Amino acid sequence: MKVPDKIRTNCPSCNKHTTHNVKLNRKGKERSMNQGRRKFEAVKRGYGGMPRTPKKPCYKIGKRTVLVLECGECKKKHQKLFAARTKKTVEVG
């Protein structure tokens, strides 16, 4: 699914209808020493109970895609959530 790299929409900070640059919001790099990772490693070594919750019978099909819009005038950024969950990959360009 293709999304244009410039969208004309309302900016909530300057309250005008301007062109916005579009980027995809991506997950950042996970820290290696966060609490969940430390607990998982300890349980894998054999200290404690189950490392994760049991598997669910049904799963969500796709993730909601978050677009980051940067205003052309005031350079402030805000997010726009894609309305539906999508299995297709979203490309900006």
CSV table of N, CA and C in Angstrom, one decimal:
chain,number,residue,atom,x,y,z
A,1,MET,N,0.8,-1.2,0.0
A,1,MET,CA,0.0,0.0,0.0
A,1,MET,C,0.9,1.2,0.0
A,2,LYS,N,0.7,2.1,-0.9
A,2,LYS,CA,1.6,3.3,-1.1
A,2,LYS,C,0.9,4.5,-0.5
A,3,VAL,N,1.7,5.3,0.2
A,3,VAL,CA,1.2,6.6,0.8
A,3,VAL,C,2.1,7.7,0.2
A,4,PRO,N,1.5,8.8,-0.2
A,4,PRO,CA,2.3,9.9,-0.8
A,4,PRO,C,3.2,10.5,0.3
A,5,ASP,N,4.4,11.0,-0.2
A,5,ASP,CA,5.3,11.5,0.8
A,5,ASP,C,5.0,12.9,1.2
A,6,LYS,N,4.1,13.6,0.6
A,6,LYS,CA,3.6,14.9,1.1
A,6,LYS,C,2.1,14.9,1.1
A,7,ILE,N,1.5,15.3,2.2
A,7,ILE,CA,0.0,15.3,2.4
A,7,ILE,C,-0.4,16.7,2.8
A,8,ARG,N,-1.5,17.2,2.2
A,8,ARG,CA,-2.1,18.5,2.7
A,8,ARG,C,-3.1,18.2,3.8
A,9,THR,N,-2.8,18.6,5.0
A,9,THR,CA,-3.8,18.3,6.1
A,9,THR,C,-3.6,19.4,7.1
A,10,ASN,N,-4.5,19.4,8.1
A,10,ASN,CA,-4.5,20.4,9.2
A,10,ASN,C,-3.4,20.2,10.2
A,11,CYS,N,-2.7,21.2,10.5
A,11,CYS,CA,-1.7,21.2,11.6
A,11,CYS,C,-2.3,21.6,12.9
A,12,PRO,N,-2.3,20.8,14.0
A,12,PRO,CA,-2.9,21.2,15.2
A,12,PRO,C,-2.2,22.3,16.0
A,13,SER,N,-0.8,22.5,15.7
A,13,SER,CA,-0.1,23.5,16.5
A,13,SER,C,-0.2,24.9,15.9
A,14,CYS,N,-0.1,25.0,14.5
A,14,CYS,CA,-0.3,26.3,14.0
A,14,CYS,C,-1.7,26.5,13.4
A,15,ASN,N,-2.5,25.5,13.5
A,15,ASN,CA,-4.0,25.6,13.2
A,15,ASN,C,-4.2,26.1,11.7
A,16,LYS,N,-3.4,25.6,10.8
A,16,LYS,CA,-3.6,25.9,9.4
A,16,LYS,C,-3.6,24.6,8.6
A,17,HIS,N,-4.1,24.7,7.4
A,17,HIS,CA,-4.1,23.6,6.4
A,17,HIS,C,-2.8,23.7,5.6
A,18,THR,N,-1.8,22.9,5.9
A,18,THR,CA,-0.5,23.0,5.2
A,18,THR,C,-0.1,21.7,4.7
A,19,THR,N,1.0,21.7,3.9
A,19,THR,CA,1.6,20.4,3.4
A,19,THR,C,2.5,19.9,4.5
A,20,HIS,N,2.4,18.5,4.6
A,20,HIS,CA,3.2,17.8,5.7
A,20,HIS,C,4.1,16.8,5.0
A,21,ASN,N,5.3,16.6,5.5
A,21,ASN,CA,6.1,15.5,5.1
A,21,ASN,C,5.7,14.3,5.9
A,22,VAL,N,5.7,13.1,5.2
A,22,VAL,CA,5.2,11.9,5.8
A,22,VAL,C,6.4,10.9,6.0
A,23,LYS,N,6.4,10.4,7.2
A,23,LYS,CA,7.4,9.3,7.5
A,23,LYS,C,6.6,8.2,8.3
A,24,LEU,N,7.2,7.0,8.2
A,24,LEU,CA,6.6,5.9,9.0
A,24,LEU,C,7.2,5.8,10.3
A,25,ASN,N,6.4,5.6,11.3
A,25,ASN,CA,6.9,5.5,12.7
A,25,ASN,C,7.4,4.1,12.9
A,26,ARG,N,8.7,3.9,13.2
A,26,ARG,CA,9.2,2.6,13.4
A,26,ARG,C,9.6,2.3,14.8
A,27,LYS,N,9.7,1.1,15.2
A,27,LYS,CA,10.1,0.7,16.5
A,27,LYS,C,11.6,0.9,16.6
A,28,GLY,N,12.0,1.5,17.8
A,28,GLY,CA,13.4,1.8,18.0
A,28,GLY,C,14.2,0.5,18.4
A,29,LYS,N,15.5,0.7,18.5
A,29,LYS,CA,16.3,-0.5,18.9
A,29,LYS,C,16.1,-0.8,20.4
A,30,GLU,N,15.9,-2.0,20.7
A,30,GLU,CA,15.6,-2.4,22.1
A,30,GLU,C,16.8,-2.4,22.9
A,31,ARG,N,16.7,-1.9,24.2
A,31,ARG,CA,17.9,-1.9,25.1
A,31,ARG,C,18.2,-3.3,25.5
A,32,SER,N,19.4,-3.7,25.6
A,32,SER,CA,19.8,-5.1,25.9
A,32,SER,C,19.7,-5.4,27.4
A,33,MET,N,19.6,-4.4,28.3
A,33,MET,CA,19.5,-4.6,29.7
A,33,MET,C,18.2,-4.2,30.3
A,34,ASN,N,17.1,-4.1,29.5
A,34,ASN,CA,15.8,-3.7,30.1
A,34,ASN,C,15.3,-4.8,31.0
A,35,GLN,N,14.2,-4.5,31.8
A,35,GLN,CA,13.8,-5.4,32.8
A,35,GLN,C,13.2,-6.7,32.2
A,36,GLY,N,12.4,-6.6,31.1
A,36,GLY,CA,11.8,-7.7,30.5
A,36,GLY,C,12.9,-8.7,30.0
A,37,ARG,N,13.9,-8.2,29.4
A,37,ARG,CA,15.0,-9.0,28.9
A,37,ARG,C,15.8,-9.7,30.0
A,38,ARG,N,16.0,-9.0,31.1
A,38,ARG,CA,16.7,-9.6,32.3
A,38,ARG,C,15.9,-10.7,32.9
A,39,LYS,N,14.6,-10.5,33.0
A,39,LYS,CA,13.7,-11.5,33.6
A,39,LYS,C,13.7,-12.7,32.7
A,40,PHE,N,13.6,-12.5,31.4
A,40,PHE,CA,13.5,-13.6,30.4
A,40,PHE,C,14.8,-14.4,30.5
A,41,GLU,N,15.9,-13.8,30.6
A,41,GLU,CA,17.2,-14.5,30.6
A,41,GLU,C,17.3,-15.3,32.0
A,42,ALA,N,16.8,-14.7,33.1
A,42,ALA,CA,16.9,-15.4,34.4
A,42,ALA,C,16.0,-16.6,34.3
A,43,VAL,N,14.8,-16.5,33.7
A,43,VAL,CA,13.9,-17.7,33.7
A,43,VAL,C,14.5,-18.7,32.8
A,44,LYS,N,15.1,-18.3,31.7
A,44,LYS,CA,15.7,-19.3,30.8
A,44,LYS,C,16.9,-20.1,31.5
A,45,ARG,N,17.6,-19.4,32.4
A,45,ARG,CA,18.6,-20.1,33.2
A,45,ARG,C,18.0,-21.1,34.2
A,46,GLY,N,16.7,-20.9,34.5
A,46,GLY,CA,16.1,-21.9,35.4
A,46,GLY,C,15.7,-21.3,36.7
A,47,TYR,N,15.7,-20.0,36.9
A,47,TYR,CA,15.3,-19.3,38.1
A,47,TYR,C,13.9,-18.7,37.9
A,48,GLY,N,12.8,-19.3,38.4
A,48,GLY,CA,11.5,-18.7,38.3
A,48,GLY,C,10.6,-19.6,37.5
A,49,GLY,N,9.4,-19.1,37.2
A,49,GLY,CA,8.4,-19.8,36.5
A,49,GLY,C,8.4,-19.6,35.0
A,50,MET,N,7.2,-19.5,34.4
A,50,MET,CA,7.2,-19.3,32.9
A,50,MET,C,7.7,-18.0,32.5
A,51,PRO,N,8.5,-17.9,31.4
A,51,PRO,CA,9.0,-16.6,31.0
A,51,PRO,C,7.9,-15.7,30.3
A,52,ARG,N,7.0,-16.3,29.7
A,52,ARG,CA,6.0,-15.5,29.0
A,52,ARG,C,4.6,-16.0,29.3
A,53,THR,N,3.6,-15.3,29.0
A,53,THR,CA,2.2,-15.8,29.2
A,53,THR,C,1.9,-16.8,28.2
A,54,PRO,N,0.9,-17.7,28.4
A,54,PRO,CA,0.6,-18.8,27.5
A,54,PRO,C,0.1,-18.2,26.2
A,55,LYS,N,0.1,-19.0,25.1
A,55,LYS,CA,-0.3,-18.5,23.8
A,55,LYS,C,-1.8,-18.3,23.7
A,56,LYS,N,-2.2,-17.3,23.0
A,56,LYS,CA,-3.7,-17.0,22.9
A,56,LYS,C,-4.2,-17.9,21.8
A,57,PRO,N,-5.5,-18.2,21.8
A,57,PRO,CA,-6.1,-19.0,20.7
A,57,PRO,C,-6.3,-18.2,19.4
A,58,CYS,N,-6.4,-16.8,19.5
A,58,CYS,CA,-6.5,-16.1,18.3
A,58,CYS,C,-5.6,-14.9,18.3
A,59,TYR,N,-5.2,-14.4,17.2
A,59,TYR,CA,-4.2,-13.3,17.1
A,59,TYR,C,-4.8,-12.2,16.2
A,60,LYS,N,-4.3,-11.0,16.4
A,60,LYS,CA,-4.7,-9.9,15.5
A,60,LYS,C,-3.9,-10.1,14.2
A,61,ILE,N,-4.5,-9.8,13.1
A,61,ILE,CA,-3.9,-10.2,11.8
A,61,ILE,C,-2.8,-9.2,11.4
A,62,GLY,N,-3.1,-7.9,11.6
A,62,GLY,CA,-2.0,-6.9,11.2
A,62,GLY,C,-1.9,-5.8,12.2
A,63,LYS,N,-0.8,-5.1,12.1
A,63,LYS,CA,-0.6,-4.0,13.0
A,63,LYS,C,-1.2,-2.7,12.4
A,64,ARG,N,-1.6,-1.8,13.3
A,64,ARG,CA,-2.0,-0.5,12.8
A,64,ARG,C,-0.7,0.3,12.5
A,65,THR,N,-0.8,1.0,11.4
A,65,THR,CA,0.4,1.7,10.9
A,65,THR,C,0.3,3.2,11.4
A,66,VAL,N,1.3,3.7,12.0
A,66,VAL,CA,1.4,5.1,12.5
A,66,VAL,C,2.2,5.9,11.5
A,67,LEU,N,1.7,7.0,11.0
A,67,LEU,CA,2.4,7.9,10.2
A,67,LEU,C,2.8,9.1,11.0
A,68,VAL,N,4.1,9.6,10.8
A,68,VAL,CA,4.5,10.8,11.4
A,68,VAL,C,4.5,11.9,10.4
A,69,LEU,N,3.7,13.0,10.7
A,69,LEU,CA,3.5,14.1,9.8
A,69,LEU,C,4.3,15.3,10.4
A,70,GLU,N,5.1,15.9,9.5
A,70,GLU,CA,5.9,17.1,9.9
A,70,GLU,C,5.4,18.3,9.1
A,71,CYS,N,4.9,19.3,9.8
A,71,CYS,CA,4.4,20.5,9.2
A,71,CYS,C,5.5,21.2,8.4
A,72,GLY,N,5.1,21.7,7.2
A,72,GLY,CA,6.0,22.4,6.4
A,72,GLY,C,6.4,23.8,6.9
A,73,GLU,N,5.4,24.4,7.6
A,73,GLU,CA,5.7,25.8,8.1
A,73,GLU,C,6.3,25.8,9.5
A,74,CYS,N,5.7,25.2,10.4
A,74,CYS,CA,6.2,25.3,11.8
A,74,CYS,C,7.1,24.2,12.2
A,75,LYS,N,7.3,23.2,11.3
A,75,LYS,CA,8.2,22.0,11.6
A,75,LYS,C,7.9,21.2,12.8
A,76,LYS,N,6.6,21.3,13.3
A,76,LYS,CA,6.2,20.5,14.4
A,76,LYS,C,5.7,19.1,13.9
A,77,LYS,N,5.9,18.1,14.6
A,77,LYS,CA,5.5,16.8,14.2
A,77,LYS,C,4.3,16.3,15.0
A,78,HIS,N,3.4,15.6,14.3
A,78,HIS,CA,2.3,14.9,15.0
A,78,HIS,C,2.0,13.6,14.3
A,79,GLN,N,1.3,12.7,14.9
A,79,GLN,CA,1.0,11.4,14.4
A,79,GLN,C,-0.4,11.3,13.8
A,80,LYS,N,-0.5,10.4,12.8
A,80,LYS,CA,-1.8,10.0,12.2
A,80,LYS,C,-1.8,8.5,12.2
A,81,LEU,N,-2.9,8.0,12.7
A,81,LEU,CA,-3.0,6.5,12.8
A,81,LEU,C,-3.8,6.1,11.6
A,82,PHE,N,-3.3,5.0,10.9
A,82,PHE,CA,-4.1,4.5,9.8
A,82,PHE,C,-5.3,3.9,10.3
A,83,ALA,N,-6.5,4.0,9.7
A,83,ALA,CA,-7.8,3.7,10.2
A,83,ALA,C,-7.9,2.2,10.5
A,84,ALA,N,-7.4,1.4,9.6
A,84,ALA,CA,-7.7,-0.1,9.7
A,84,ALA,C,-6.3,-0.8,9.9
A,85,ARG,N,-6.4,-2.0,10.5
A,85,ARG,CA,-5.3,-2.9,10.5
A,85,ARG,C,-5.0,-3.4,9.2
A,86,THR,N,-3.7,-3.5,8.8
A,86,THR,CA,-3.4,-3.9,7.4
A,86,THR,C,-2.3,-5.0,7.5
A,87,LYS,N,-2.5,-6.0,6.6
A,87,LYS,CA,-1.5,-7.0,6.4
A,87,LYS,C,-0.5,-6.6,5.4
A,88,LYS,N,-0.9,-5.6,4.6
A,88,LYS,CA,0.1,-5.2,3.5
A,88,LYS,C,1.1,-4.2,4.2
A,89,THR,N,2.3,-4.2,3.6
A,89,THR,CA,3.3,-3.3,4.1
A,89,THR,C,3.0,-1.9,3.5
A,90,VAL,N,3.2,-0.9,4.3
A,90,VAL,CA,2.9,0.5,3.9
A,90,VAL,C,4.2,1.1,3.5
A,91,GLU,N,4.2,1.7,2.3
A,91,GLU,CA,5.4,2.4,1.7
A,91,GLU,C,5.1,3.9,1.6
A,92,VAL,N,6.1,4.7,1.9
A,92,VAL,CA,5.9,6.1,1.7
A,92,VAL,C,6.8,6.5,0.5
A,93,GLY,N,6.1,7.2,-0.5
A,93,GLY,CA,6.9,7.6,-1.6
A,93,GLY,C,6.1,7.8,-2.9
